[in-house]
mmCIF file of C-alpha atoms in Angstrom:
data_model
loop_
_atom_site.group_PDB
_atom_site.id
_atom_site.type_symbol
_atom_site.label_atom_id
_atom_site.label_comp_id
_atom_site.label_asym_id
_atom_site.label_seq_id
_atom_site.Cartn_x
_atom_site.Cartn_y
_atom_site.Cartn_z
ATOM 1 C CA MET A 1 6.731 12.566 -88.269
ATOM 2 C CA SER A 2 3.005 12.481 -89.764
ATOM 3 C CA HIS A 3 0.460 14.207 -87.982
ATOM 4 C CA PRO A 4 -2.540 11.975 -86.840
ATOM 5 C CA HIS A 5 -6.006 11.776 -88.262
ATOM 6 C CA TYR A 6 -9.136 12.150 -86.545
ATOM 7 C CA GLN A 7 -12.512 10.606 -87.647
ATOM 8 C CA ILE A 8 -15.720 12.187 -85.791
ATOM 9 C CA VAL A 9 -18.254 9.264 -85.085
ATOM 10 C CA ALA A 10 -21.841 9.850 -83.758
ATOM 11 C CA ILE A 11 -23.685 6.946 -82.276
ATOM 12 C CA SER A 12 -26.775 6.689 -80.556
ATOM 13 C CA ASN A 13 -27.027 6.234 -76.900
ATOM 14 C CA SER A 14 -30.139 3.785 -77.414
ATOM 15 C CA GLY A 15 -31.602 4.973 -74.216
ATOM 16 C CA GLN A 16 -28.554 4.429 -71.921
ATOM 17 C CA ALA A 17 -26.423 6.751 -70.463
ATOM 18 C CA PRO A 18 -23.484 8.178 -72.709
ATOM 19 C CA GLU A 19 -20.829 7.213 -70.904
ATOM 20 C CA THR A 20 -22.183 3.463 -71.013
ATOM 21 C CA SER A 21 -22.673 3.875 -75.289
ATOM 22 C CA TYR A 22 -19.267 5.153 -74.933
ATOM 23 C CA ARG A 23 -17.495 2.309 -73.155
ATOM 24 C CA GLN A 24 -18.937 0.014 -75.378
ATOM 25 C CA LEU A 25 -17.764 1.688 -78.256
ATOM 26 C CA GLN A 26 -14.319 1.398 -76.713
ATOM 27 C CA ASN A 27 -14.866 -2.085 -76.021
ATOM 28 C CA ALA A 28 -15.828 -2.922 -79.601
ATOM 29 C CA ALA A 29 -13.011 -0.960 -81.444
ATOM 30 C CA ALA A 30 -10.316 -2.195 -79.145
ATOM 31 C CA CYS A 31 -7.459 -4.404 -80.872
ATOM 32 C CA PRO A 32 -4.825 -5.128 -78.379
ATOM 33 C CA SER A 33 -2.689 -6.880 -81.072
ATOM 34 C CA ALA A 34 -2.587 -4.035 -83.320
ATOM 35 C CA PRO A 35 -3.191 -0.926 -81.411
ATOM 36 C CA TYR A 36 -3.527 1.591 -84.455
ATOM 37 C CA GLY A 37 -5.420 4.471 -83.293
ATOM 38 C CA GLU A 38 -7.139 5.509 -79.920
ATOM 39 C CA MET A 39 -10.489 6.498 -79.198
ATOM 40 C CA PHE A 40 -11.373 10.197 -77.371
ATOM 41 C CA LYS A 41 -14.985 11.128 -76.314
ATOM 42 C CA LEU A 42 -15.793 14.836 -77.864
ATOM 43 C CA GLU A 43 -18.797 15.922 -75.537
ATOM 44 C CA VAL A 44 -21.057 18.387 -77.289
ATOM 45 C CA PRO A 45 -23.779 20.165 -75.300
ATOM 46 C CA SER A 46 -27.680 19.867 -76.175
ATOM 47 C CA LEU A 47 -28.326 22.111 -78.898
ATOM 48 C CA MET A 48 -31.438 23.983 -79.942
ATOM 49 C CA VAL A 49 -32.265 21.702 -82.656
ATOM 50 C CA GLY A 50 -35.483 23.882 -84.071
ATOM 51 C CA THR A 51 -37.360 22.557 -87.154
ATOM 52 C CA LEU A 52 -36.759 19.884 -89.702
ATOM 53 C CA ASP A 53 -36.622 22.698 -92.748
ATOM 54 C CA SER A 54 -34.436 25.155 -90.373
ATOM 55 C CA LEU A 55 -32.250 21.883 -90.433
ATOM 56 C CA MET A 56 -32.059 21.385 -94.194
ATOM 57 C CA ASN A 57 -31.398 24.868 -94.694
ATOM 58 C CA LEU A 58 -28.762 25.050 -92.258
ATOM 59 C CA SER A 59 -27.428 21.881 -93.755
ATOM 60 C CA ASP A 60 -26.887 23.405 -97.225
ATOM 61 C CA ASP A 61 -25.019 26.386 -95.384
ATOM 62 C CA LEU A 62 -22.669 24.461 -93.356
ATOM 63 C CA GLY A 63 -20.990 23.093 -96.415
ATOM 64 C CA LYS A 64 -20.068 26.357 -97.710
ATOM 65 C CA THR A 65 -19.272 27.989 -93.781
ATOM 66 C CA ASP A 66 -17.133 24.826 -93.597
ATOM 67 C CA SER A 67 -15.378 25.437 -96.849
ATOM 68 C CA ILE A 68 -14.552 28.873 -95.753
ATOM 69 C CA ILE A 69 -13.254 28.322 -92.385
ATOM 70 C CA GLU A 70 -10.803 25.181 -93.795
ATOM 71 C CA SER A 71 -9.314 27.679 -96.225
ATOM 72 C CA ILE A 72 -8.703 30.444 -93.754
ATOM 73 C CA VAL A 73 -7.251 27.709 -91.463
ATOM 74 C CA ARG A 74 -5.121 26.366 -94.573
ATOM 75 C CA LYS A 75 -4.046 30.166 -95.053
ATOM 76 C CA VAL A 76 -3.035 30.857 -91.637
ATOM 77 C CA GLU A 77 -0.670 27.553 -91.848
ATOM 78 C CA LYS A 78 0.939 28.744 -94.677
ATOM 79 C CA SER A 79 1.716 31.992 -93.689
ATOM 80 C CA SER A 80 3.053 30.428 -90.078
ATOM 81 C CA VAL A 81 5.401 28.076 -92.426
ATOM 82 C CA GLU A 82 6.246 31.003 -95.114
ATOM 83 C CA LEU A 83 7.232 33.491 -92.041
ATOM 84 C CA ALA A 84 8.716 30.756 -89.601
ATOM 85 C CA GLY A 85 10.254 28.156 -92.025
ATOM 86 C CA ARG A 86 11.888 24.989 -90.584
ATOM 87 C CA LYS A 87 12.105 26.668 -87.100
ATOM 88 C CA GLY A 88 8.568 27.414 -86.296
ATOM 89 C CA GLY A 89 6.484 24.919 -84.273
ATOM 90 C CA ASP A 90 3.371 23.172 -84.833
ATOM 91 C CA LEU A 91 0.173 25.505 -84.951
ATOM 92 C CA THR A 92 -1.622 25.620 -81.648
ATOM 93 C CA VAL A 93 -5.245 26.833 -80.753
ATOM 94 C CA GLY A 94 -5.126 29.243 -77.760
ATOM 95 C CA GLY A 95 -1.856 27.930 -77.259
ATOM 96 C CA VAL A 96 -2.588 24.772 -76.895
ATOM 97 C CA PRO A 97 -1.296 21.825 -79.184
ATOM 98 C CA SER A 98 -3.773 20.878 -82.260
ATOM 99 C CA GLY A 99 -3.509 17.530 -81.318
ATOM 100 C CA ARG A 100 -4.263 17.605 -77.591
ATOM 101 C CA TYR A 101 -6.827 20.325 -78.174
ATOM 102 C CA VAL A 102 -8.851 18.040 -80.256
ATOM 103 C CA GLN A 103 -8.259 15.110 -77.841
ATOM 104 C CA GLN A 104 -9.374 17.255 -75.001
ATOM 105 C CA PHE A 105 -11.810 19.204 -76.651
ATOM 106 C CA ALA A 106 -14.342 21.394 -74.241
ATOM 107 C CA TRP A 107 -17.306 23.554 -75.711
ATOM 108 C CA ASP A 108 -16.662 27.531 -74.810
ATOM 109 C CA TYR A 109 -20.082 28.241 -73.389
ATOM 110 C CA ALA A 110 -19.257 31.767 -72.657
ATOM 111 C CA LYS A 111 -18.302 32.002 -76.522
ATOM 112 C CA PHE A 112 -20.963 29.643 -78.033
ATOM 113 C CA PRO A 113 -24.473 29.327 -75.413
ATOM 114 C CA ASN A 114 -25.740 26.338 -76.032
ATOM 115 C CA ARG A 115 -29.383 27.848 -76.066
ATOM 116 C CA ARG A 116 -28.630 30.159 -79.217
ATOM 117 C CA PRO A 117 -30.598 28.254 -82.381
ATOM 118 C CA LEU A 118 -27.561 26.716 -84.611
ATOM 119 C CA LYS A 119 -28.121 28.789 -86.943
ATOM 120 C CA GLU A 120 -26.919 31.616 -84.658
ATOM 121 C CA LEU A 121 -24.060 29.664 -83.462
ATOM 122 C CA VAL A 122 -22.786 29.029 -86.840
ATOM 123 C CA SER A 123 -22.957 32.286 -87.460
ATOM 124 C CA LEU A 124 -20.720 33.105 -84.441
ATOM 125 C CA ILE A 125 -18.174 30.566 -85.379
ATOM 126 C CA ALA A 126 -18.221 32.205 -88.633
ATOM 127 C CA GLY A 127 -17.848 35.675 -87.609
ATOM 128 C CA GLY A 128 -15.129 34.750 -85.425
ATOM 129 C CA VAL A 129 -12.894 32.878 -88.192
ATOM 130 C CA SER A 130 -13.560 36.012 -90.316
ATOM 131 C CA ALA A 131 -12.219 38.526 -87.778
ATOM 132 C CA ILE A 132 -9.055 36.076 -87.679
ATOM 133 C CA ASP A 133 -8.714 36.184 -91.424
ATOM 134 C CA GLU A 134 -9.172 39.989 -91.509
ATOM 135 C CA GLU A 135 -6.312 40.146 -88.784
ATOM 136 C CA LEU A 136 -3.948 37.879 -90.782
ATOM 137 C CA LYS A 137 -4.753 40.590 -94.000
ATOM 138 C CA GLN A 138 -3.628 43.195 -91.785
ATOM 139 C CA LEU A 139 -0.329 41.780 -90.399
ATOM 140 C CA SER A 140 0.597 40.108 -93.834
ATOM 141 C CA ASN A 141 0.221 43.699 -95.155
ATOM 142 C CA SER A 142 2.272 45.508 -92.248
ATOM 143 C CA TYR A 143 4.709 42.807 -92.523
ATOM 144 C CA GLY A 144 5.042 43.349 -96.539
ATOM 145 C CA GLU A 145 5.014 47.043 -95.574
ATOM 146 C CA LYS A 146 8.200 46.411 -93.294
ATOM 147 C CA GLN A 147 9.962 44.091 -95.298
ATOM 148 C CA VAL A 148 9.692 46.781 -98.207
ATOM 149 C CA ALA A 149 11.421 49.451 -95.756
ATOM 150 C CA LEU A 150 13.841 47.009 -94.740
ATOM 151 C CA GLN A 151 15.018 46.456 -98.251
ATOM 152 C CA ASP A 152 15.059 50.070 -99.227
ATOM 153 C CA ALA A 153 17.226 50.691 -96.134
ATOM 154 C CA LYS A 154 19.663 47.862 -96.828
ATOM 155 C CA ARG A 155 20.037 49.191 -100.383
ATOM 156 C CA LYS A 156 20.633 52.802 -99.244
ATOM 157 C CA ARG A 157 23.223 51.854 -96.630
ATOM 158 C CA GLY A 158 24.963 49.530 -99.028
ATOM 159 C CA GLY A 159 24.679 51.900 -102.014
ATOM 160 C CA ASN A 160 27.062 55.271 -103.037
ATOM 161 C CA LEU A 161 27.240 58.178 -101.229
ATOM 162 C CA MET A 162 25.142 59.729 -104.199
ATOM 163 C CA THR A 163 21.969 57.526 -102.831
ATOM 164 C CA ALA A 164 22.549 57.223 -99.421
ATOM 165 C CA ASP A 165 21.413 58.923 -96.398
ATOM 166 C CA LEU A 166 24.020 60.794 -95.425
ATOM 167 C CA ASN A 167 22.515 61.098 -91.889
ATOM 168 C CA ASP A 168 23.756 57.112 -91.495
ATOM 169 C CA VAL A 169 26.594 57.851 -93.217
ATOM 170 C CA LEU A 170 27.905 60.591 -90.675
ATOM 171 C CA ASP A 171 27.629 58.456 -87.768
ATOM 172 C CA GLU A 172 29.126 59.748 -84.477
ATOM 173 C CA LYS A 173 32.456 57.870 -85.240
ATOM 174 C CA VAL A 174 32.714 60.006 -88.364
ATOM 175 C CA MET A 175 31.940 63.272 -86.720
ATOM 176 C CA ARG A 176 33.940 63.011 -83.605
ATOM 177 C CA ASN A 177 36.620 65.395 -85.062
ATOM 178 C CA VAL A 178 34.652 67.272 -87.323
ATOM 179 C CA SER A 179 33.767 70.842 -86.397
ATOM 180 C CA VAL A 180 30.658 71.522 -87.802
ATOM 181 C CA LYS A 181 29.878 75.191 -87.959
ATOM 182 C CA ASP A 182 25.793 76.558 -88.007
ATOM 183 C CA THR A 183 25.928 80.350 -87.751
ATOM 184 C CA GLU A 184 24.176 83.446 -89.260
ATOM 185 C CA TYR A 185 26.956 83.905 -91.616
ATOM 186 C CA LEU A 186 28.591 80.583 -91.455
ATOM 187 C CA ARG A 187 27.144 76.902 -92.085
ATOM 188 C CA THR A 188 28.815 73.687 -92.708
ATOM 189 C CA LEU A 189 27.556 71.772 -95.465
ATOM 190 C CA PHE A 190 28.643 67.831 -96.471
ATOM 191 C CA VAL A 191 28.428 67.286 -100.102
ATOM 192 C CA ALA A 192 29.047 63.753 -101.820
ATOM 193 C CA VAL A 193 31.227 63.766 -104.824
ATOM 194 C CA PRO A 194 32.027 61.091 -107.160
ATOM 195 C CA ARG A 195 35.682 59.607 -107.106
ATOM 196 C CA ALA A 196 36.149 60.595 -110.805
ATOM 197 C CA ALA A 197 35.056 64.201 -110.332
ATOM 198 C CA VAL A 198 37.020 64.745 -106.843
ATOM 199 C CA GLU A 199 39.937 66.547 -108.395
ATOM 200 C CA ASN A 200 37.554 68.937 -110.278
ATOM 201 C CA PHE A 201 35.551 69.928 -107.601
ATOM 202 C CA THR A 202 38.805 70.499 -105.241
ATOM 203 C CA ALA A 203 39.997 72.813 -108.181
ATOM 204 C CA GLY A 204 36.657 74.929 -107.854
ATOM 205 C CA VAL A 205 35.384 74.619 -104.669
ATOM 206 C CA TYR A 206 36.858 77.591 -103.685
ATOM 207 C CA THR A 207 35.361 79.745 -105.999
ATOM 208 C CA LEU A 208 31.408 78.330 -105.434
ATOM 209 C CA GLY A 209 29.373 81.036 -104.280
ATOM 210 C CA SER A 210 32.204 83.809 -105.038
ATOM 211 C CA GLU A 211 29.101 86.056 -107.011
#
């Protein structure tokens, strides 16, 4: 199933109430015979616009910021697919499905006060996304380290006794009938011997340490 595509359209109220303009736009775009799309209201609060010069400068920065944010979102999406695969569900925004988040978008006044200058709001948004990117890097590094440790553990467990950790081999079941000595004069040692060398080792084990 393909994901829906959204387009953001801004229109002038022409001096009338925003709700009136929205209804007029709905009526103009309505097509009962071919309902290929839906219309949702994206409410944005009144923002501190500032001067024309500041808007022009901010317009240049927004293009760069938009590209950076999109690349980070794509990175999150890619990591999700790689880790979860087909078993993973669609990405959410704060636990809300992305489609419903867009359709029911509400401005977060606590994080982004609308009385702050536009440039400051852009910095706040970019900073929040950068924090997510940094967290993703840390989680990816941690996951990579755990994957390496897991593969190493599997290799040791599946390898021969010359490379395996005897603490993993000598489990409770093996040690149940073994009498271990650990005194001042006598200590039990466990030695891994290749099959081909067992005969020689057995023949000479009683002479080890005789001197």
